[in-house]
């Protein structure tokens, strides 16, 4: 799943915003706060950061994300792992991530086309637990979660656009 927005600001300005890992917490209904781990202070391939999340139905949980793709001023992507085993066996393996998130930037009409995408799985996550509990409601559960993710992405993208365009 992905969402796009045109930002009337140059790619370097938009890149500066999307690689600030703390920024999405300002707009996301779920992500509460983020901090670099292991002495990292910016995105580098393999760098890790911790996220603190809250969902009205799932409560609070911690994730550890790994930067898995970094192409300067073009792509920033990370895999979210279940370090504490909230949804199953604890893992820090990006190949068993709960989700993967990605920003793509492309120059467009004097500004930037910004795309945010999310891929749920392949590891266990809240959707997995809900489907196991209510297998007859799988389609409804997936549709509900995709709607939540889309709303969060749209809020984040519009927040980034506003900051970039207003110079904030």
mmCIF file of C-alpha atoms in Angstrom:
data_model
loop_
_atom_site.group_PDB
_atom_site.id
_atom_site.type_symbol
_atom_site.label_atom_id
_atom_site.label_comp_id
_atom_site.label_asym_id
_atom_site.label_seq_id
_atom_site.Cartn_x
_atom_site.Cartn_y
_atom_site.Cartn_z
ATOM 1 C CA UNK A 1 0.000 0.000 0.000
ATOM 2 C CA UNK A 2 1.209 3.527 -0.699
ATOM 3 C CA UNK A 3 0.188 7.177 -0.634
ATOM 4 C CA UNK A 4 1.641 10.057 -2.662
ATOM 5 C CA UNK A 5 1.729 13.818 -2.349
ATOM 6 C CA UNK A 6 3.248 16.614 -4.409
ATOM 7 C CA UNK A 7 5.384 18.910 -2.268
ATOM 8 C CA UNK A 8 6.167 22.407 -3.541
ATOM 9 C CA UNK A 9 9.702 22.224 -2.173
ATOM 10 C CA UNK A 10 13.009 20.938 -3.535
ATOM 11 C CA UNK A 11 14.064 17.336 -3.029
ATOM 12 C CA UNK A 12 16.894 18.197 -0.565
ATOM 13 C CA UNK A 13 14.414 19.938 1.785
ATOM 14 C CA UNK A 14 11.941 17.050 1.635
ATOM 15 C CA UNK A 15 14.782 14.553 2.152
ATOM 16 C CA UNK A 16 15.866 16.413 5.269
ATOM 17 C CA UNK A 17 12.358 15.996 6.686
ATOM 18 C CA UNK A 18 11.719 12.354 5.775
ATOM 19 C CA UNK A 19 15.051 11.227 7.199
ATOM 20 C CA UNK A 20 14.262 12.860 10.557
ATOM 21 C CA UNK A 21 12.970 9.690 12.219
ATOM 22 C CA UNK A 22 11.277 11.686 14.989
ATOM 23 C CA UNK A 23 9.091 13.627 12.560
ATOM 24 C CA UNK A 24 6.356 11.022 11.862
ATOM 25 C CA UNK A 25 5.495 10.888 15.579
ATOM 26 C CA UNK A 26 4.284 14.494 15.232
ATOM 27 C CA UNK A 27 1.579 13.397 12.790
ATOM 28 C CA UNK A 28 0.956 9.671 13.309
ATOM 29 C CA UNK A 29 -2.003 8.540 15.386
ATOM 30 C CA UNK A 30 -0.013 5.432 16.414
ATOM 31 C CA UNK A 31 3.702 6.239 16.585
ATOM 32 C CA UNK A 32 4.379 8.160 19.791
ATOM 33 C CA UNK A 33 8.150 8.684 19.833
ATOM 34 C CA UNK A 34 11.343 7.507 18.167
ATOM 35 C CA UNK A 35 15.033 7.514 19.106
ATOM 36 C CA UNK A 36 18.222 6.327 17.433
ATOM 37 C CA UNK A 37 20.007 3.333 18.991
ATOM 38 C CA UNK A 38 23.642 2.235 19.181
ATOM 39 C CA UNK A 39 25.023 5.776 18.948
ATOM 40 C CA UNK A 40 23.481 6.473 15.519
ATOM 41 C CA UNK A 41 22.296 10.022 14.896
ATOM 42 C CA UNK A 42 21.162 9.836 11.274
ATOM 43 C CA UNK A 43 20.069 7.273 8.696
ATOM 44 C CA UNK A 44 22.838 4.924 7.625
ATOM 45 C CA UNK A 45 22.374 1.487 6.144
ATOM 46 C CA UNK A 46 22.049 -0.924 9.085
ATOM 47 C CA UNK A 47 21.410 1.821 11.675
ATOM 48 C CA UNK A 48 18.698 1.035 14.216
ATOM 49 C CA UNK A 49 16.062 3.086 15.998
ATOM 50 C CA UNK A 50 13.464 2.391 18.637
ATOM 51 C CA UNK A 51 9.817 3.300 18.243
ATOM 52 C CA UNK A 52 7.161 3.582 20.933
ATOM 53 C CA UNK A 53 3.637 2.993 19.710
ATOM 54 C CA UNK A 54 0.088 3.177 21.016
ATOM 55 C CA UNK A 55 -3.133 1.805 19.566
ATOM 56 C CA UNK A 56 -6.484 2.050 21.317
ATOM 57 C CA UNK A 57 -7.141 -1.673 20.808
ATOM 58 C CA UNK A 58 -3.609 -3.046 21.139
ATOM 59 C CA UNK A 59 -2.215 -0.814 23.882
ATOM 60 C CA UNK A 60 1.457 0.215 24.002
ATOM 61 C CA UNK A 61 4.468 -1.532 22.510
ATOM 62 C CA UNK A 62 8.076 -1.018 21.466
ATOM 63 C CA UNK A 63 9.672 -1.776 18.122
ATOM 64 C CA UNK A 64 13.235 -1.765 16.847
ATOM 65 C CA UNK A 65 13.627 -0.687 13.231
ATOM 66 C CA UNK A 66 16.581 -1.271 10.920
ATOM 67 C CA UNK A 67 17.469 0.990 8.003
ATOM 68 C CA UNK A 68 17.400 -1.479 5.090
ATOM 69 C CA UNK A 69 17.577 0.844 2.089
ATOM 70 C CA UNK A 70 19.172 4.243 1.701
ATOM 71 C CA UNK A 71 19.684 6.000 -1.608
ATOM 72 C CA UNK A 72 20.571 9.638 -0.855
ATOM 73 C CA UNK A 73 17.693 12.000 -1.685
ATOM 74 C CA UNK A 74 15.758 9.170 -3.352
ATOM 75 C CA UNK A 75 14.866 6.283 -0.998
ATOM 76 C CA UNK A 76 14.767 5.773 2.761
ATOM 77 C CA UNK A 77 13.352 2.454 4.011
ATOM 78 C CA UNK A 78 13.304 0.528 7.275
ATOM 79 C CA UNK A 79 12.131 -2.834 8.604
ATOM 80 C CA UNK A 80 10.240 -2.878 11.915
ATOM 81 C CA UNK A 81 11.009 -5.799 14.240
ATOM 82 C CA UNK A 82 9.282 -7.142 17.326
ATOM 83 C CA UNK A 83 12.252 -6.959 19.699
ATOM 84 C CA UNK A 84 10.159 -7.723 22.791
ATOM 85 C CA UNK A 85 8.089 -10.574 21.368
ATOM 86 C CA UNK A 86 4.768 -8.792 21.749
ATOM 87 C CA UNK A 87 3.283 -10.704 18.805
ATOM 88 C CA UNK A 88 5.285 -13.928 18.974
ATOM 89 C CA UNK A 89 8.919 -14.940 19.209
ATOM 90 C CA UNK A 90 11.124 -11.878 19.877
ATOM 91 C CA UNK A 91 13.238 -10.983 16.860
ATOM 92 C CA UNK A 92 15.650 -8.339 15.667
ATOM 93 C CA UNK A 93 15.903 -9.972 12.227
ATOM 94 C CA UNK A 94 14.763 -7.552 9.489
ATOM 95 C CA UNK A 95 13.862 -10.564 7.332
ATOM 96 C CA UNK A 96 11.162 -11.397 9.918
ATOM 97 C CA UNK A 97 9.881 -7.831 10.215
ATOM 98 C CA UNK A 98 6.370 -6.914 11.318
ATOM 99 C CA UNK A 99 6.335 -4.316 8.558
ATOM 100 C CA UNK A 100 8.524 -2.413 6.137
ATOM 101 C CA UNK A 101 8.162 1.314 5.562
ATOM 102 C CA UNK A 102 9.599 3.304 2.670
ATOM 103 C CA UNK A 103 9.814 6.877 1.437
ATOM 104 C CA UNK A 104 10.556 7.588 -2.221
ATOM 105 C CA UNK A 105 11.335 11.070 -3.535
ATOM 106 C CA UNK A 106 11.412 12.255 -7.124
ATOM 107 C CA UNK A 107 11.782 15.758 -8.572
ATOM 108 C CA UNK A 108 8.473 16.824 -10.124
ATOM 109 C CA UNK A 109 7.257 20.139 -11.556
ATOM 110 C CA UNK A 110 9.671 22.295 -9.576
ATOM 111 C CA UNK A 111 8.976 20.358 -6.382
ATOM 112 C CA UNK A 112 9.010 16.782 -5.136
ATOM 113 C CA UNK A 113 6.747 13.764 -5.578
ATOM 114 C CA UNK A 114 6.829 12.064 -2.163
ATOM 115 C CA UNK A 115 5.553 8.519 -1.779
ATOM 116 C CA UNK A 116 5.242 6.616 1.476
ATOM 117 C CA UNK A 117 4.569 2.896 1.379
ATOM 118 C CA UNK A 118 4.044 0.143 3.910
ATOM 119 C CA UNK A 119 4.211 -3.613 3.603
ATOM 120 C CA UNK A 120 2.801 -5.573 6.538
ATOM 121 C CA UNK A 121 4.647 -8.793 7.419
ATOM 122 C CA UNK A 122 6.115 -11.241 6.818
ATOM 123 C CA UNK A 123 6.594 -11.510 10.605
ATOM 124 C CA UNK A 124 3.853 -11.697 13.196
ATOM 125 C CA UNK A 125 2.034 -8.498 14.124
ATOM 126 C CA UNK A 126 -1.284 -7.247 15.485
ATOM 127 C CA UNK A 127 -3.116 -8.258 12.320
ATOM 128 C CA UNK A 128 -1.794 -11.802 12.706
ATOM 129 C CA UNK A 129 -3.119 -11.995 16.265
ATOM 130 C CA UNK A 130 -6.533 -10.620 15.324
ATOM 131 C CA UNK A 131 -6.926 -13.069 12.424
ATOM 132 C CA UNK A 132 -5.935 -16.002 14.646
ATOM 133 C CA UNK A 133 -8.547 -14.930 17.166
ATOM 134 C CA UNK A 134 -11.308 -14.253 14.601
ATOM 135 C CA UNK A 135 -10.423 -16.237 11.446
ATOM 136 C CA UNK A 136 -13.918 -15.758 10.017
ATOM 137 C CA UNK A 137 -13.344 -11.966 10.038
ATOM 138 C CA UNK A 138 -9.977 -11.945 8.210
ATOM 139 C CA UNK A 139 -11.146 -9.771 5.304
ATOM 140 C CA UNK A 140 -12.702 -7.225 7.679
ATOM 141 C CA UNK A 141 -9.594 -7.156 9.904
ATOM 142 C CA UNK A 142 -7.231 -6.593 6.969
ATOM 143 C CA UNK A 143 -9.465 -3.887 5.471
ATOM 144 C CA UNK A 144 -9.683 -2.104 8.831
ATOM 145 C CA UNK A 145 -5.911 -2.146 9.340
ATOM 146 C CA UNK A 146 -5.220 -0.943 5.807
ATOM 147 C CA UNK A 147 -7.652 1.928 6.363
ATOM 148 C CA UNK A 148 -5.804 2.862 9.591
ATOM 149 C CA UNK A 149 -2.408 2.694 7.894
ATOM 150 C CA UNK A 150 -3.600 4.795 4.954
ATOM 151 C CA UNK A 151 -4.984 7.471 7.309
ATOM 152 C CA UNK A 152 -1.686 7.565 9.201
ATOM 153 C CA UNK A 153 0.352 7.824 5.995
ATOM 154 C CA UNK A 154 -1.853 10.603 4.627
ATOM 155 C CA UNK A 155 -1.560 12.568 7.889
ATOM 156 C CA UNK A 156 2.224 12.150 7.865
ATOM 157 C CA UNK A 157 2.628 13.099 4.207
ATOM 158 C CA UNK A 158 0.448 16.190 4.556
ATOM 159 C CA UNK A 159 2.368 17.181 7.698
ATOM 160 C CA UNK A 160 5.680 16.809 5.873
ATOM 161 C CA UNK A 161 4.334 18.781 2.904
ATOM 162 C CA UNK A 162 3.192 21.603 5.171
ATOM 163 C CA UNK A 163 6.556 21.799 6.948
ATOM 164 C CA UNK A 164 8.504 21.686 3.675
ATOM 165 C CA UNK A 165 6.388 24.312 1.978
ATOM 166 C CA UNK A 166 6.280 26.649 4.943
ATOM 167 C CA UNK A 167 9.975 26.194 5.698
ATOM 168 C CA UNK A 168 9.162 24.806 9.188
#
